[in-house]
């Protein structure tokens, strides 16, 4: 339950600090005084989205802090461990900061928390029922959640396991369908890849081959030029008269005769000898090249054809042979995996089928438990409605099964049927229930849930709107009954509900220093009598209404 609530600069509340007790606490006051603002603050502590519009005019930020008793559910203990919360203090301190820039900060026991995780924590702390929440009863697709809320821990665990597997089944089914939808395109791609692989492999490309062919082609295309250059060089060196070799030999002889006279002369002689022997090697090499040269026109045609093949492949598969060979490796891998993909489809289909069979079995078990829960709910709700002066009501949970289609909640669809008039057939609740009946049905459901669940705090925000007289008193007694199981905070305009509370706060709006401010005042016994009398009679409070208020409080407290 909530122990304390602190609010700073929130809407028209500059500063507020409230202490809450066990049992039932009524929050009363004139319309527009700011009662719902307190519920908005509680909603933010439970994980609702914040907005800079909540920040009081002129303030930079709004701060809301709540102190809660630790929930006793084992699931909460596991959640706290998962989130790394320190629970040594025995309480939860939750703080929300809203800043003008629009950002929101959440802290739980000093640890920064995401809004999603705060909402997970908040589900164990408060259950806020607004005056329009009975609209959920007018949505038939919401009825199943009311039934499931009564489930045991074993049921909820089975449902969670089913939903996890159903999500996996949906993902697998989607994957299988995608493969099937793309199968034609995939087959076409495989055919294309096979053709490309065969075309590249037939070419039998070698790394560096193109450069070698270009070099060889250049030689063949320039055969005559090469022959002429070698022939002239050879004539100059050895064949023509006088040739260069003979000239160098004569010069070498002259230098040898004087080499012994000076070291420089000796060095020149040696250099000339080296040049002479080097030119002899060059001359021999030229002769060898001339002997080896042959114009092979067939080879030139072969090279041209080979280069044409390479050029064609480059246009399709890469800028050079290396890129073409890399692409060949890629498509070879893809083709190699093609068989695995076909096998994968078969495996996925088999896995889907097995998982679907398992889901149907689980859905049958869940449905069986739901029928038992629904029967129990029908009996309980008719008893609760009897106490709310709907004693002639017949209520039934009807099941509609789809034997061919599963969904996230299993195989069941349910809808509430009722009749409030004896002799009339049961009809869908969404078509026959009035606003007052819906409020009482919702209150009856909450009374049942409060017994079945371990809720920390339940907040009723004007759920008693639109009723009066003995029905109002019955609602007051029902809310008080719920407060014996859980802490209840109730915003109300009904004197019967306020009189039934064990604690009461009066909320009023004042103007201080030109600014509108909401003030919350705890009421003692005498002040409670005055406030209930105001709620009974309006602006004019007479001795008779005072006595009526005392009698109302005494009678309801006695019950």
XYZ file of C-alpha atoms in Angstrom:
559
model
C 0.000 0.000 0.000
C 0.995 3.619 -0.372
C 2.270 5.206 2.839
C 3.187 8.753 1.782
C 2.764 10.980 -1.253
C 4.754 14.178 -1.878
C 3.976 16.576 -4.728
C 5.855 19.710 -5.806
C 4.810 22.099 -8.583
C 2.328 19.705 -10.151
C -0.597 21.332 -11.999
C -2.149 23.747 -9.442
C -0.462 22.073 -6.458
C 2.676 23.992 -5.361
C 3.506 21.638 -2.493
C 1.694 18.771 -0.833
C 2.585 15.937 1.534
C 0.032 13.269 2.419
C 0.103 10.276 4.769
C -2.200 7.357 4.016
C -3.616 4.674 6.317
C -4.926 1.159 5.825
C -8.560 0.656 4.970
C -10.697 3.115 3.034
C -9.764 6.753 2.507
C -12.259 9.129 0.897
C -11.114 12.194 -1.038
C -13.942 14.740 -1.222
C -14.414 18.353 -2.274
C -16.127 20.554 -4.794
C -15.948 19.742 -8.499
C -12.746 21.176 -9.993
C -10.958 21.414 -6.651
C -8.127 19.178 -7.871
C -9.058 15.718 -6.598
C -8.176 14.027 -9.866
C -4.785 15.769 -9.909
C -3.763 13.591 -6.971
C -4.797 10.503 -8.936
C -2.782 11.767 -11.910
C 0.254 12.023 -9.645
C -0.319 8.452 -8.421
C -0.607 7.316 -12.042
C 2.809 8.796 -12.835
C 4.336 6.867 -9.926
C 2.795 3.698 -11.398
C 4.415 4.282 -14.796
C 2.005 6.531 -16.713
C 3.519 8.886 -19.294
C 4.363 12.364 -18.104
C 4.093 15.687 -19.882
C 5.555 19.142 -19.361
C 1.948 20.374 -19.272
C 1.710 18.915 -15.756
C 4.374 21.338 -14.472
C 2.986 24.270 -12.484
C 3.141 27.584 -14.315
C 6.395 29.411 -13.531
C 8.237 26.299 -12.243
C 11.136 24.582 -14.023
C 10.161 21.072 -12.991
C 7.662 18.986 -11.097
C 8.679 16.334 -8.555
C 6.409 13.534 -7.333
C 7.537 11.019 -4.723
C 5.712 8.089 -3.185
C 6.630 5.651 -0.438
C 5.050 2.204 -0.741
C 5.103 -0.958 1.309
C 6.881 -3.798 -0.455
C 4.480 -6.024 -2.430
C 4.368 -9.570 -1.094
C 4.041 -11.382 -4.436
C 6.892 -13.715 -5.319
C 6.758 -12.354 -8.880
C 7.574 -8.881 -7.569
C 10.567 -10.215 -5.646
C 11.854 -11.801 -8.860
C 11.258 -8.550 -10.763
C 13.108 -6.522 -8.119
C 16.046 -8.907 -8.352
C 16.030 -8.645 -12.146
C 16.066 -4.838 -11.961
C 18.728 -4.721 -9.243
C 16.534 -2.974 -6.659
C 17.764 -2.631 -3.086
C 14.922 -3.790 -0.810
C 16.805 -3.672 2.487
C 14.825 -0.634 3.689
C 11.583 -2.595 3.499
C 9.853 0.066 1.383
C 9.802 1.300 -2.194
C 10.571 4.988 -2.754
C 9.528 6.047 -6.242
C 10.327 9.491 -7.653
C 9.259 11.061 -10.930
C 10.837 14.309 -12.156
C 9.150 16.169 -15.016
C 11.226 18.985 -16.511
C 10.137 21.821 -18.746
C 12.089 20.422 -21.733
C 9.688 17.481 -21.787
C 12.062 14.896 -20.328
C 11.023 12.605 -17.518
C 13.231 10.880 -14.951
C 12.224 7.832 -12.879
C 13.999 6.537 -9.782
C 13.129 3.563 -7.590
C 15.035 3.325 -4.321
C 17.602 5.682 -5.822
C 18.099 3.587 -8.958
C 17.319 5.167 -12.333
C 14.542 3.224 -14.067
C 13.051 3.198 -17.554
C 9.387 4.062 -17.856
C 8.623 0.547 -19.100
C 10.203 -1.037 -16.021
C 8.492 1.473 -13.714
C 5.192 0.394 -15.238
C 6.067 -3.236 -14.479
C 6.721 -2.281 -10.857
C 3.588 -0.121 -10.699
C 1.368 -3.046 -11.663
C 2.096 -4.498 -8.201
C 1.451 -1.225 -6.350
C -1.784 0.417 -7.477
C -4.900 -0.401 -9.467
C -6.580 2.790 -10.654
C -10.252 2.526 -11.646
C -11.630 5.663 -13.299
C -15.224 6.700 -13.845
C -14.936 5.696 -17.521
C -13.232 2.353 -16.940
C -16.599 0.587 -17.155
C -16.286 1.261 -20.889
C -14.045 -1.824 -21.000
C -17.168 -3.856 -20.242
C -18.662 -2.519 -23.471
C -15.797 -4.071 -25.453
C -16.467 -7.773 -25.815
C -12.840 -8.452 -26.722
C -11.861 -7.268 -23.217
C -14.066 -9.788 -21.420
C -11.529 -12.579 -21.689
C -9.021 -10.530 -19.671
C -11.584 -10.244 -16.829
C -11.870 -14.037 -16.704
C -8.101 -14.575 -16.884
C -7.554 -12.115 -14.021
C -9.125 -14.700 -11.696
C -6.649 -17.381 -12.721
C -4.369 -19.100 -10.246
C -0.584 -18.825 -10.420
C -0.564 -22.198 -12.180
C -3.024 -20.920 -14.816
C -1.084 -17.700 -15.368
C 2.149 -19.650 -15.721
C 0.559 -21.951 -18.315
C -0.852 -18.979 -20.214
C 2.514 -17.197 -20.191
C 4.263 -20.342 -21.503
C 1.630 -20.715 -24.205
C 1.965 -17.061 -25.258
C 5.744 -17.352 -25.454
C 5.503 -20.430 -27.672
C 2.718 -18.857 -29.741
C 4.954 -15.866 -30.452
C 7.698 -18.255 -31.587
C 5.151 -20.090 -33.745
C 4.089 -16.825 -35.412
C 7.698 -15.951 -36.201
C 8.356 -19.404 -37.683
C 5.154 -19.272 -39.725
C 6.090 -15.873 -41.081
C 9.546 -17.141 -42.015
C 8.091 -20.181 -43.809
C 5.590 -18.006 -45.688
C 8.326 -15.621 -46.780
C 10.370 -18.506 -48.155
C 7.334 -19.860 -49.985
C 6.428 -16.436 -51.406
C 9.983 -15.939 -52.632
C 10.421 -19.480 -53.867
C 9.814 -18.619 -57.563
C 12.176 -15.666 -57.448
C 14.665 -17.795 -55.555
C 14.573 -20.568 -58.169
C 15.067 -18.005 -60.911
C 18.068 -16.599 -59.080
C 19.578 -20.047 -58.652
C 19.267 -20.685 -62.402
C 20.992 -17.385 -63.108
C 23.778 -18.137 -60.635
C 24.336 -21.572 -62.146
C 24.713 -20.024 -65.609
C 27.128 -17.392 -64.312
C 29.187 -19.978 -62.444
C 29.449 -22.180 -65.537
C 30.391 -19.220 -67.754
C 33.189 -18.073 -65.443
C 34.492 -21.585 -64.782
C 34.634 -22.369 -68.511
C 36.883 -19.358 -68.994
C 39.395 -20.897 -66.537
C 40.799 -17.517 -65.594
C 44.170 -17.269 -63.859
C 45.312 -14.453 -61.582
C 47.566 -12.008 -63.529
C 46.711 -13.680 -66.816
C 45.450 -10.531 -68.525
C 48.666 -8.582 -67.884
C 50.757 -11.447 -69.306
C 48.577 -11.689 -72.427
C 48.727 -7.950 -73.033
C 52.499 -8.040 -72.756
C 52.762 -10.970 -75.177
C 50.358 -9.346 -77.640
C 52.410 -6.128 -77.601
C 55.502 -8.108 -78.535
C 53.767 -9.863 -81.429
C 52.234 -6.643 -82.723
C 55.689 -4.963 -82.644
C 57.655 -7.913 -84.034
C 59.284 -6.039 -86.998
C 60.193 -3.061 -84.861
C 61.886 -5.332 -82.340
C 63.774 -7.256 -85.070
C 65.025 -4.037 -86.656
C 66.252 -2.648 -83.316
C 68.106 -5.862 -82.450
C 69.676 -6.154 -85.978
C 70.990 -2.585 -86.001
C 72.311 -2.950 -82.444
C 74.097 -6.165 -83.367
C 75.636 -4.573 -86.505
C 76.936 -1.642 -84.527
C 78.430 -3.872 -81.892
C 79.953 -6.632 -84.016
C 79.168 -6.789 -87.729
C 79.842 -3.420 -89.364
C 83.368 -2.118 -90.156
C 84.691 -0.679 -88.004
C 82.532 -2.113 -85.266
C 82.297 -0.879 -81.707
C 83.821 -3.957 -80.152
C 87.023 -3.680 -82.207
C 87.238 0.026 -81.394
C 86.921 -0.681 -77.662
C 89.604 -3.365 -77.941
C 92.053 -0.902 -79.554
C 91.360 1.715 -76.891
C 91.800 -0.895 -74.173
C 95.233 -1.819 -75.540
C 96.389 1.791 -75.450
C 95.254 2.259 -71.843
C 96.916 -0.953 -70.717
C 100.304 0.314 -71.915
C 100.149 3.309 -69.549
C 98.136 1.768 -66.688
C 101.278 1.087 -64.621
C 102.241 4.768 -64.626
C 99.318 6.046 -62.534
C 96.516 4.581 -60.438
C 93.963 6.749 -62.257
C 95.188 5.349 -65.594
C 94.860 1.859 -64.155
C 91.266 2.520 -63.010
C 90.280 3.834 -66.451
C 91.770 0.737 -68.056
C 89.774 -1.556 -65.743
C 86.533 0.335 -66.391
C 87.012 -0.005 -70.131
C 87.693 -3.725 -69.794
C 84.448 -4.135 -67.764
C 82.499 -2.227 -70.394
C 84.063 -4.365 -73.142
C 83.045 -7.647 -71.430
C 79.552 -6.262 -70.617
C 79.008 -5.295 -74.265
C 80.129 -8.747 -75.302
C 77.344 -10.169 -73.071
C 74.858 -7.719 -74.578
C 75.918 -8.705 -78.078
C 75.474 -12.374 -77.261
C 72.051 -11.670 -75.736
C 70.946 -9.779 -78.824
C 72.026 -12.667 -81.004
C 70.084 -15.063 -78.856
C 66.916 -12.883 -78.972
C 67.201 -12.638 -82.771
C 67.508 -16.410 -83.055
C 64.452 -16.894 -80.775
C 62.160 -14.355 -82.369
C 59.447 -15.704 -84.624
C 56.230 -14.077 -85.794
C 53.409 -16.482 -84.737
C 50.223 -15.030 -86.196
C 48.146 -17.956 -84.891
C 49.289 -17.166 -81.372
C 48.346 -13.517 -81.861
C 44.812 -14.542 -82.877
C 44.613 -16.826 -79.866
C 45.654 -13.993 -77.531
C 43.129 -11.606 -79.067
C 40.323 -14.124 -78.580
C 41.377 -14.759 -74.989
C 41.465 -11.041 -74.196
C 38.009 -10.673 -75.750
C 36.645 -13.357 -73.387
C 38.209 -11.601 -70.394
C 36.765 -8.236 -71.506
C 33.272 -9.755 -71.751
C 33.505 -11.262 -68.261
C 34.801 -7.966 -66.857
C 31.722 -6.151 -68.173
C 29.479 -8.606 -66.281
C 31.266 -9.598 -63.120
C 34.087 -7.236 -62.145
C 36.700 -4.688 -63.079
C 39.523 -7.223 -63.221
C 40.182 -10.960 -63.027
C 40.605 -10.833 -59.252
C 37.104 -9.382 -58.782
C 35.632 -11.917 -61.209
C 37.207 -14.803 -59.290
C 35.945 -13.330 -55.976
C 32.420 -13.152 -57.404
C 32.755 -16.773 -58.545
C 33.631 -17.766 -54.989
C 30.576 -15.889 -53.630
C 28.044 -17.452 -55.979
C 29.634 -20.868 -55.492
C 28.984 -20.508 -51.738
C 25.413 -19.331 -52.343
C 24.713 -22.259 -54.653
C 26.263 -24.575 -52.120
C 23.882 -23.230 -49.492
C 20.876 -23.590 -51.789
C 20.443 -27.226 -50.871
C 20.680 -26.289 -47.222
C 17.948 -23.649 -47.744
C 15.623 -26.214 -49.268
C 16.330 -28.508 -46.325
C 15.783 -25.572 -43.976
C 12.286 -24.997 -45.361
C 11.405 -28.612 -44.733
C 12.805 -28.396 -41.204
C 10.916 -25.162 -40.490
C 7.658 -26.614 -41.779
C 8.110 -29.699 -39.606
C 8.971 -27.561 -36.589
C 5.913 -25.342 -37.205
C 3.623 -28.338 -37.427
C 4.961 -29.876 -34.210
C 4.725 -26.551 -32.382
C 1.171 -26.003 -33.616
C 0.108 -29.409 -32.308
C 1.660 -28.601 -28.933
C -0.115 -25.217 -28.872
C -3.494 -26.820 -29.537
C -2.937 -29.181 -26.601
C -1.965 -26.287 -24.348
C -4.920 -24.216 -25.556
C -7.303 -27.086 -24.685
C -5.901 -27.232 -21.137
C -6.135 -23.456 -20.745
C -9.707 -23.485 -22.080
C -10.699 -26.192 -19.622
C -9.404 -24.110 -16.713
C -11.122 -21.012 -18.102
C -14.496 -22.772 -18.105
C -14.044 -23.560 -14.420
C -12.972 -19.971 -13.687
C -15.903 -18.588 -15.688
C -18.386 -20.751 -13.777
C -16.923 -19.503 -10.500
C -17.001 -15.894 -11.777
C -20.665 -16.149 -12.752
C -21.679 -17.390 -9.292
C -19.533 -14.802 -7.508
C -20.682 -11.861 -9.598
C -24.364 -12.664 -9.164
C -23.841 -12.733 -5.395
C -22.005 -9.402 -5.512
C -24.686 -7.854 -7.746
C -27.374 -9.057 -5.370
C -25.730 -6.969 -2.655
C -25.769 -4.008 -5.088
C -29.537 -4.257 -5.609
C -29.333 -6.163 -8.860
C -30.727 -9.291 -7.219
C -32.663 -10.425 -10.273
C -29.632 -10.359 -12.518
C -28.617 -13.497 -14.345
C -25.012 -13.439 -15.538
C -23.207 -15.900 -17.758
C -19.805 -16.161 -19.446
C -20.268 -17.649 -22.896
C -17.433 -19.223 -24.850
C -16.943 -19.088 -28.594
C -14.204 -21.410 -29.796
C -12.486 -21.270 -33.128
C -11.502 -24.860 -33.855
C -9.323 -23.836 -36.765
C -7.486 -20.766 -35.503
C -5.318 -20.068 -32.470
C -4.580 -16.602 -31.113
C -2.345 -15.105 -28.446
C -4.815 -15.921 -25.663
C -5.437 -19.490 -26.825
C -8.497 -20.840 -28.603
C -11.223 -19.046 -26.633
C -13.271 -15.956 -27.212
C -15.688 -15.051 -24.440
C -18.477 -12.550 -23.970
C -20.522 -11.614 -20.927
C -24.271 -12.178 -21.195
C -26.843 -10.977 -18.691
C -30.413 -10.031 -18.023
C -31.622 -7.856 -15.166
C -35.302 -8.613 -15.742
C -36.837 -11.952 -14.720
C -38.274 -13.871 -17.631
C -36.113 -12.122 -20.208
C -33.444 -14.092 -22.092
C -29.762 -13.403 -21.539
C -28.305 -11.005 -24.089
C -24.830 -9.596 -24.681
C -23.920 -7.235 -21.854
C -22.611 -4.669 -24.346
C -26.151 -4.287 -25.753
C -28.387 -4.331 -22.678
C -26.503 -2.916 -19.656
C -27.190 0.679 -18.576
C -24.536 3.065 -17.252
C -25.505 2.501 -13.621
C -25.540 -1.259 -14.104
C -22.110 -1.162 -15.727
C -20.676 0.748 -12.757
C -22.051 -1.834 -10.358
C -20.864 -4.760 -12.474
C -17.362 -3.272 -12.581
C -17.447 -2.741 -8.815
C -18.609 -6.319 -8.340
C -15.708 -7.559 -10.486
C -13.264 -5.471 -8.456
C -14.676 -6.929 -5.232
C -14.098 -10.435 -6.584
C -10.587 -9.597 -7.796
C -9.612 -8.021 -4.480
C -10.300 -11.354 -2.789
C -8.496 -13.388 -5.427
C -5.488 -11.099 -5.888
C -2.956 -9.478 -3.582
C -3.389 -5.853 -4.625
C -1.542 -3.233 -2.622
C -3.794 -0.234 -3.325
C -6.998 0.239 -5.297
C -7.982 3.739 -6.363
C -11.577 4.513 -7.355
C -11.942 7.771 -9.258
C -15.648 8.663 -9.115
C -16.804 5.167 -10.048
C -20.036 5.947 -8.157
C -21.118 8.639 -10.638
C -24.754 8.448 -11.680
C -26.167 6.502 -8.708
C -28.071 7.581 -5.619
C -30.289 6.371 -2.804
C -29.995 2.826 -1.594
C -27.762 1.911 -4.552
C -25.292 4.583 -3.431
C -25.296 3.090 0.043
C -24.784 -0.400 -1.369
C -21.832 0.875 -3.413
C -20.387 2.487 -0.284
C -20.668 -0.791 1.605
C -19.108 -2.675 -1.306
C -16.132 -0.306 -1.536
C -15.664 -0.573 2.236
C -15.766 -4.369 1.907
C -13.029 -4.197 -0.709
C -10.966 -2.017 1.647
C -10.871 -4.893 4.117
C -8.774 -6.799 1.576
C -6.774 -3.915 0.089
C -6.043 -0.279 0.818
C -8.662 1.828 -1.008
C -8.474 5.494 -2.013
C -11.781 6.795 -3.305
C -12.627 10.109 -4.955
C -16.347 10.555 -4.489
C -19.236 13.011 -4.514
C -21.582 10.619 -2.715
C -22.083 11.264 1.020
C -22.769 7.550 1.554
C -19.328 6.609 0.204
C -17.558 9.340 2.172
C -19.385 8.271 5.335
C -18.259 4.659 4.900
C -14.559 5.598 4.780
C -12.283 5.133 7.766
C -10.259 8.212 6.771
C -11.224 11.326 4.847
C -9.364 14.172 3.121
C -11.061 17.391 2.056
C -9.697 18.956 -1.122
C -10.346 22.602 -1.906
C -9.110 25.229 -4.302
C -8.016 28.670 -3.052
C -6.342 31.751 -4.482
C -3.131 32.858 -2.735
C -1.059 35.814 -3.950
C -3.015 35.818 -7.176
C -2.300 32.107 -7.868
C -4.767 29.215 -7.749
C -3.690 26.522 -5.289
C -5.116 23.154 -4.261
C -5.051 22.368 -0.548
C -5.680 18.940 0.993
C -6.862 18.825 4.579
C -7.271 15.677 6.718
C -10.620 15.732 8.558
C -11.277 14.826 12.186
C -14.601 13.362 13.296
C -16.344 16.709 13.693
C -15.020 17.995 10.386
C -16.133 14.807 8.662
C -19.678 15.356 9.907
C -19.611 18.883 8.460
C -18.271 17.669 5.089
C -20.791 14.803 4.795
C -23.549 17.282 5.706
C -22.345 19.592 2.904
C -22.410 16.664 0.485
C -25.977 15.860 1.594
C -27.483 19.327 1.419
C -25.187 21.506 -0.666
C -24.371 25.074 0.381
C -26.857 25.366 3.292
C -26.096 23.117 6.260
C -28.912 22.851 8.787
C -29.050 21.095 12.174
C -31.161 18.441 10.496
C -28.504 17.699 7.866
C -25.892 17.587 10.644
C -27.928 14.949 12.434
C -28.478 13.099 9.165
C -24.707 13.143 8.491
C -23.938 11.808 11.982
C -26.515 9.068 11.566
C -25.160 8.132 8.128
C -21.564 7.898 9.361
C -22.566 5.930 12.444
C -24.719 3.462 10.515
C -22.151 2.808 7.815
C -19.247 2.551 10.240
C -21.258 0.036 12.281
C -21.543 -2.210 9.229
